[in-house]
CSV table of C-alpha atoms in Angstrom, one decimal:
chain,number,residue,atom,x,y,z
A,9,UNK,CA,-4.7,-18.5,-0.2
A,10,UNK,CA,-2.4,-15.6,0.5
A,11,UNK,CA,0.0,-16.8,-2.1
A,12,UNK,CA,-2.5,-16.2,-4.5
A,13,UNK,CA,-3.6,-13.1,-3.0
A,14,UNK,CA,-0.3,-11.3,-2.6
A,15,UNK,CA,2.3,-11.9,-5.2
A,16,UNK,CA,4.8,-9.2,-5.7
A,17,UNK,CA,8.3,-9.7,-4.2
A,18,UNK,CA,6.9,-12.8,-2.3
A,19,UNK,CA,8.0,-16.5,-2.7
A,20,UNK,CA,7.5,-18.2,-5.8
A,21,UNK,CA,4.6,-21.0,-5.9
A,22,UNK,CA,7.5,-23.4,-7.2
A,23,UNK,CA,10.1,-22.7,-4.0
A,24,UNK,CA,7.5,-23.1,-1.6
A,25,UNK,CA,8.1,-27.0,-0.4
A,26,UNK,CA,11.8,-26.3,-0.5
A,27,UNK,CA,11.0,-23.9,2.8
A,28,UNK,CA,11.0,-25.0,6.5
A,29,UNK,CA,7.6,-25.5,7.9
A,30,UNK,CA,9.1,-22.4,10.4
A,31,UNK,CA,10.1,-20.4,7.3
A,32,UNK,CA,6.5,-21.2,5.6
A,33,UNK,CA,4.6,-20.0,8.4
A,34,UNK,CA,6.8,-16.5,8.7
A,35,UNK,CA,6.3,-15.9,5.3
A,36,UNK,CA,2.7,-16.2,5.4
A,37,UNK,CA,2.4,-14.4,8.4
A,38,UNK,CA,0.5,-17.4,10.0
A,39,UNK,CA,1.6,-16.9,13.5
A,40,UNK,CA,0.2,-12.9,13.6
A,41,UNK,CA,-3.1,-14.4,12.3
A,42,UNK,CA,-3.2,-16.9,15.0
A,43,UNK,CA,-2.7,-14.4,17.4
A,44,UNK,CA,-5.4,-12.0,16.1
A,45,UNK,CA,-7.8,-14.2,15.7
A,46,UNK,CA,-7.6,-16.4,19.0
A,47,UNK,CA,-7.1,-12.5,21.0
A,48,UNK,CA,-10.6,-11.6,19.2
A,49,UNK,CA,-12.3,-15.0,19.9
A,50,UNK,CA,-11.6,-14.7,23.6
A,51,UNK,CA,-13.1,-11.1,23.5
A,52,UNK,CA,-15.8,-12.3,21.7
A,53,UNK,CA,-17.0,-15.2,23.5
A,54,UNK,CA,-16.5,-13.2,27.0
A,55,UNK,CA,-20.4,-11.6,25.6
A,56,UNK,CA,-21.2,-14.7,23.2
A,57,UNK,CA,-20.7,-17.6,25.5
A,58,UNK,CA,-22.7,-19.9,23.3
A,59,UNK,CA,-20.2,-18.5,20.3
A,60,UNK,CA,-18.4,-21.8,18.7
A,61,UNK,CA,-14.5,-21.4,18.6
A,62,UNK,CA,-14.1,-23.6,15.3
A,63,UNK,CA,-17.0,-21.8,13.6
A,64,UNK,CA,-15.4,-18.2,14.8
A,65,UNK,CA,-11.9,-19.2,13.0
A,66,UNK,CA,-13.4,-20.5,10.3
A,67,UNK,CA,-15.6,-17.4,9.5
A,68,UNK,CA,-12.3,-15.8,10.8
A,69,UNK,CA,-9.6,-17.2,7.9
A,70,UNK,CA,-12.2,-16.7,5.5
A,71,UNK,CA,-12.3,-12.7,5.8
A,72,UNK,CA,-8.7,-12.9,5.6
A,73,UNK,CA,-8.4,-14.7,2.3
A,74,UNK,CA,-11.2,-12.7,0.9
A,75,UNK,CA,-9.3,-9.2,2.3
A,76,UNK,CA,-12.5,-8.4,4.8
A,77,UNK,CA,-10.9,-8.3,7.6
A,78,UNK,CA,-9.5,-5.2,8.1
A,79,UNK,CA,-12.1,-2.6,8.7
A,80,UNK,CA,-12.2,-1.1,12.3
A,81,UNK,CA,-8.9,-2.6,13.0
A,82,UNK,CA,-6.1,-1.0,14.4
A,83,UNK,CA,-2.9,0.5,12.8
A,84,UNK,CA,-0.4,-2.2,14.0
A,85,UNK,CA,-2.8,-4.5,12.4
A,86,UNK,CA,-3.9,-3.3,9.2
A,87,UNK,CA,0.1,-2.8,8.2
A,88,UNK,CA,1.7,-5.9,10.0
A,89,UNK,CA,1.8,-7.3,6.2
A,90,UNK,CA,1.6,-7.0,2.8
A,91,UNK,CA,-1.9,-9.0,2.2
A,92,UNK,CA,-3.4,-6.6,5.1
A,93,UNK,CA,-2.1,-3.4,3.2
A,94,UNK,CA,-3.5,-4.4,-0.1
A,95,UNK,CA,-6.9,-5.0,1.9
A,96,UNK,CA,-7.1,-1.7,3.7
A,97,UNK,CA,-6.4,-0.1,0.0
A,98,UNK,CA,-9.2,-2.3,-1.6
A,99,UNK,CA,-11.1,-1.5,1.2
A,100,UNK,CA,-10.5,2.3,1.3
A,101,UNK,CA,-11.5,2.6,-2.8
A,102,UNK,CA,-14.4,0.6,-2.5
A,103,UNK,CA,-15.9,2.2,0.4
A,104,UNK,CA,-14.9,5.8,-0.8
A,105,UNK,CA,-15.0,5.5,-5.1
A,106,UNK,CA,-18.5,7.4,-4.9
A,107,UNK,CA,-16.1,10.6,-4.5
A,108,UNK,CA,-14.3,9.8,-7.3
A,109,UNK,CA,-17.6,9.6,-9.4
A,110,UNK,CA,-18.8,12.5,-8.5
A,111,UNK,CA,-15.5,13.7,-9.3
A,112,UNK,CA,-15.0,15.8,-6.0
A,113,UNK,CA,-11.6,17.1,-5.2
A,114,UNK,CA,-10.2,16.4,-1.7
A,115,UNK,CA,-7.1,17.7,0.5
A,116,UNK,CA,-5.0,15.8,2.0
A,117,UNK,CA,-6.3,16.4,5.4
A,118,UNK,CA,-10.1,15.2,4.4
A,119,UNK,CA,-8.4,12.3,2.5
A,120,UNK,CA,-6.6,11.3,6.1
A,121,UNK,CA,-10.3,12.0,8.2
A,122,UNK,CA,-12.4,9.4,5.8
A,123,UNK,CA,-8.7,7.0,6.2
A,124,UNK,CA,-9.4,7.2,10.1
A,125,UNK,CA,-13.2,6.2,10.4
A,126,UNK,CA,-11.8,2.8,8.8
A,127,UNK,CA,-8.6,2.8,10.7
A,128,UNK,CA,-8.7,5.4,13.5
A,129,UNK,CA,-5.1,5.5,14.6
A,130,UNK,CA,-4.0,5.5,10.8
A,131,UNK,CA,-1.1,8.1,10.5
A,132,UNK,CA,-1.5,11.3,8.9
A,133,UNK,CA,2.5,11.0,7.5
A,134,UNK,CA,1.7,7.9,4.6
A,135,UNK,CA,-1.4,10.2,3.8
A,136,UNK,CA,0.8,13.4,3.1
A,137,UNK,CA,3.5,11.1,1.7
A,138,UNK,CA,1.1,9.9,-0.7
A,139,UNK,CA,-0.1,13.5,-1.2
A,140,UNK,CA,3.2,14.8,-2.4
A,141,UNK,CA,3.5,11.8,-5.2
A,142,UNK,CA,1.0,14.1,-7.1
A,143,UNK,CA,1.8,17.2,-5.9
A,144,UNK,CA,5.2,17.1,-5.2
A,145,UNK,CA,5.8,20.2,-3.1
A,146,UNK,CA,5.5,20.5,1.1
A,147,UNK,CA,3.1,23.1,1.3
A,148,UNK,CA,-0.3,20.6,0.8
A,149,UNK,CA,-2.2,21.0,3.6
A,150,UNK,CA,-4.5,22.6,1.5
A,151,UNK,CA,-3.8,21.8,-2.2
A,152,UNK,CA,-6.9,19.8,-3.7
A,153,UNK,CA,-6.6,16.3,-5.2
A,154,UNK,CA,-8.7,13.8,-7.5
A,155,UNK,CA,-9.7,10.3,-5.8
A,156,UNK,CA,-8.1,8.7,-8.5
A,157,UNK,CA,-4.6,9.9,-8.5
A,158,UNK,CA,-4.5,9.9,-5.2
A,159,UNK,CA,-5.7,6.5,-4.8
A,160,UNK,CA,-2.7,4.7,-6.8
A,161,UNK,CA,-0.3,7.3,-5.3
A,162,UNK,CA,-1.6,5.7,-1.7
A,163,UNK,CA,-1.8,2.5,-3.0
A,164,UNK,CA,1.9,2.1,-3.6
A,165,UNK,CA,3.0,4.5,-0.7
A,166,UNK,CA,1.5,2.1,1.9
A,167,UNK,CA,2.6,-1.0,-0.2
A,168,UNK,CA,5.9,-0.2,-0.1
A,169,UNK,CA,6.2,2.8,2.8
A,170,UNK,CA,9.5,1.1,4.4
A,171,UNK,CA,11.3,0.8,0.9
A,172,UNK,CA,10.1,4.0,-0.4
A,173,UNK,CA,11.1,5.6,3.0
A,174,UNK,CA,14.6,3.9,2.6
A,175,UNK,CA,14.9,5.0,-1.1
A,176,UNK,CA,14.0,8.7,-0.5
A,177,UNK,CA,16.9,8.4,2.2
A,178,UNK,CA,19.1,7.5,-1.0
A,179,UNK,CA,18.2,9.9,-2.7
A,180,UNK,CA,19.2,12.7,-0.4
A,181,UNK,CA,22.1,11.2,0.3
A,182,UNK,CA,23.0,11.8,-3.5
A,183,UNK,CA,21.8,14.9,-4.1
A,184,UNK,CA,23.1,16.2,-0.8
A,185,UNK,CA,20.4,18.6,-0.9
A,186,UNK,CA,20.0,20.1,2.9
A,187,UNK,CA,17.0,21.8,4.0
A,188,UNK,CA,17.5,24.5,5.8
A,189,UNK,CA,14.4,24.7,7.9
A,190,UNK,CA,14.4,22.3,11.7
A,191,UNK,CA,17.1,20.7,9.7
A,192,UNK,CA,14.5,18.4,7.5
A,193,UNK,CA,15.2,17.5,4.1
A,194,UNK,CA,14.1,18.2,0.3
A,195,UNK,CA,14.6,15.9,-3.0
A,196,UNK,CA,16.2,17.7,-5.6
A,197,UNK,CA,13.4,18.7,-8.3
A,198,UNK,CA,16.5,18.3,-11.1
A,199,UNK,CA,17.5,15.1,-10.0
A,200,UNK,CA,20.4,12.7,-10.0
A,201,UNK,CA,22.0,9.9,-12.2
A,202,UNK,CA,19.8,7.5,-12.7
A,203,UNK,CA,22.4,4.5,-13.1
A,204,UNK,CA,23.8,5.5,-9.1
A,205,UNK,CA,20.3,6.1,-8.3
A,206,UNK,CA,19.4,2.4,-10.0
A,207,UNK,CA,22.5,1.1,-8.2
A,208,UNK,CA,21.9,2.0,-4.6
A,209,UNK,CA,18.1,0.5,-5.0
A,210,UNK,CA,19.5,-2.4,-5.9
A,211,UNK,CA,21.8,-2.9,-3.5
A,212,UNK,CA,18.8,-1.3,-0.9
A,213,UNK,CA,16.8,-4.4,-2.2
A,214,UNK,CA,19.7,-6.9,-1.6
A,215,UNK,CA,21.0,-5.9,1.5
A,216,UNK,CA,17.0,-5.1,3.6
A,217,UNK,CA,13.9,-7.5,3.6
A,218,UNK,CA,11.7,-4.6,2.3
A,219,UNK,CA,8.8,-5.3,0.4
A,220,UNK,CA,9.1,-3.8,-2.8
A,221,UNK,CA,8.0,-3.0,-6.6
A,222,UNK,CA,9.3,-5.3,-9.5
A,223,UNK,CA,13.1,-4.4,-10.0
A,224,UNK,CA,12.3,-4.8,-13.8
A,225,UNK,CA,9.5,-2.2,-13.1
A,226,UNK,CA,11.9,0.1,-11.1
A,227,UNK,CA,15.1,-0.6,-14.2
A,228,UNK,CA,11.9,1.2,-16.5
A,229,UNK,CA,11.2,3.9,-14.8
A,230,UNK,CA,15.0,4.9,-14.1
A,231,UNK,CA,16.0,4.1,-17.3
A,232,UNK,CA,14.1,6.2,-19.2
A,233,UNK,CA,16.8,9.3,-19.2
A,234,UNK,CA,20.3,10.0,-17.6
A,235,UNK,CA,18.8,12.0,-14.9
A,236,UNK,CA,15.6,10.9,-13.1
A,237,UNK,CA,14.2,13.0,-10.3
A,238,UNK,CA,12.7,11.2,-6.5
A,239,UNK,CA,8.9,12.6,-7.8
A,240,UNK,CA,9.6,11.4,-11.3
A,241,UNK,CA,10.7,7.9,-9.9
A,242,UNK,CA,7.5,7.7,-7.6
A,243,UNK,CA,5.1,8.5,-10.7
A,244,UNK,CA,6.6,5.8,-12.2
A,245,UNK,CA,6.1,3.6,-9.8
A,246,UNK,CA,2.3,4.7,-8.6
A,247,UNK,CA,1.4,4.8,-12.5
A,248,UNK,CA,2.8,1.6,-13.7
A,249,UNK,CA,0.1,-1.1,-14.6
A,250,UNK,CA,2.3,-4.1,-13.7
A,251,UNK,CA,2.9,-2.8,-10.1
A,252,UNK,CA,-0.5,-2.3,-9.8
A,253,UNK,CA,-1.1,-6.1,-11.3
A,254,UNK,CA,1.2,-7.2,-8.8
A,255,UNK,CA,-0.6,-5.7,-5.8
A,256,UNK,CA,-4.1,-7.2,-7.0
A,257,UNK,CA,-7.0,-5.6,-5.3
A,258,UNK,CA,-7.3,-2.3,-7.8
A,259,UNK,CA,-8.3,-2.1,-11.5
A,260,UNK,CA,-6.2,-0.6,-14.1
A,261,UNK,CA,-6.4,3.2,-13.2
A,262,UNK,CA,-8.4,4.4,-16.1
A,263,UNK,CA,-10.8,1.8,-15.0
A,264,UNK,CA,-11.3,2.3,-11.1
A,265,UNK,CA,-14.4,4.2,-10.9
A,266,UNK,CA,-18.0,3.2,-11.9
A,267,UNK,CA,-18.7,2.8,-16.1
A,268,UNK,CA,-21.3,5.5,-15.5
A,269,UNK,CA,-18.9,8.1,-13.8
A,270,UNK,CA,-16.1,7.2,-16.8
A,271,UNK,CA,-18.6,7.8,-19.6
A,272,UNK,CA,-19.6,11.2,-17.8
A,273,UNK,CA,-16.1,12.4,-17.4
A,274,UNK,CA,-15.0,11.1,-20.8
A,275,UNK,CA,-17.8,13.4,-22.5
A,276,UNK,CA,-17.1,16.7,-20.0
A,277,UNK,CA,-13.3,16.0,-21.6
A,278,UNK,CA,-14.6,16.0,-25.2
């Protein structure tokens, strides 16, 4: 099931008898499931005693595969894996798409407050991370987004936070561009070479067990000009229907909200 469920940058269907049964079960994060769901059954039965264990893990597995399992959860939980991730997002567009019917515009901050009554621990930094995909500037706090663009700008920020983390660290590192204020740092808006820029992903991907976007994807989006800017690169990424394909819990953007809320927004546009 969660071969089906999560596909990019995961094991191919055809290598998967070729692993060690140890090796199978790390890759499908078995063992934190296990864990979870056996800590939660003892909680459970402590006020249920007439609860049945093989029923509970049963009912237990079967949220997991269908990605309902993630709601009220904490932090550590909800990211321990790529399948949870791609849940919480699923989760996070179907509970909240009403806003983006009613085409309300949000900041960052009131994005992070409706993330934290499904996750309350969930951290404010992905949130503005995500934020700055569409805005690309520091000063958000109060700068006012569409549920739509935000929602695939979040989707691939918490998909791939570690790699995208690692390749914003890249990036500086080529552009050398210092900020001056409490020594933090800002991409160049100008941008570098996109070949070194391609390069050093590359060898990022080879080198770390990140999760990350199709390198086919990411050889696209840089190799559209000679320069390519960090924001430019992240569009890319958060725009692109095959990333988004790959991930599996969201429609193709144009198609994300209700039909009645398209055919409203498509006449206010004509």
């Amino acid at each position: 099931w969660y071969q089906r469920r999560v596909r990019g940058g995961m094991t191919d269907a055809k290598d998967r008898f070729s692993q060690t049964p140890e090796a199978y079960l790390q890759s499908h994060h078995v063992v934190s499931y296990l864990n979870h769901a056996l800590t939660s059954l003892h909680t459970v039965k402590d006020s249920d005693p007439k609860l049945q264990p093989f029923r509970y893990l049963s009912d237990y597995f079967a949220r997991v595969s269908a990605g309902n399992h993630v709601i009220h959860q904490e932090y550590s939980y909800v990211s321990i894996n790529p399948h949870n991730r791609a849940s919480f997002v699923k989760l996070f567009w179907k509970v909240y798409k009403s806003i983006g019917n009613h085409g309300d515009l949000l900041t960052a901050k009131e994005y992070h407050a409706l993330m934290q009554l499904l996750c309350p621990d969930f951290p404010f930094t992905i949130v503005q991370s995500a934020a700055r995909i569409i805005l690309m500037d520091d000063a958000i706090s109060d700068c006012l987004m569409a549920f739509q663009d935000f929602l695939y700008a979040f989707q691939v920020q918490f998909c791939y936070n570690e790699f995208l983390n690692a390749c914003r660290e890249l990036y500086l590192s080529l552009s050398s561009d210092k900020g001056a204020a409490g020594g933090g740092t800002t991409p160049r808006l100008e941008g570098v070479e996109s070949s070194i820029f391609l390069d050093g992903i590359t060898d990022l991907i080879a080198n770390n067990s990140y999760h990350h976007p199709s390198i086919r994807v990411i050889h696209r989006v840089l190799g559209k000009s000679l320069k390519a800017s960090f924001y430019t690169y992240l569009l890319g990424i958060a725009n692109s229907d095959t990333i988004n394909a790959s991930i599996g819990v969201l429609p193709k953007k144009g198609q994300c909200l209700d039909a009645e809320a398209t055919a409203k927004s498509s006449k206010s546009d004509s």
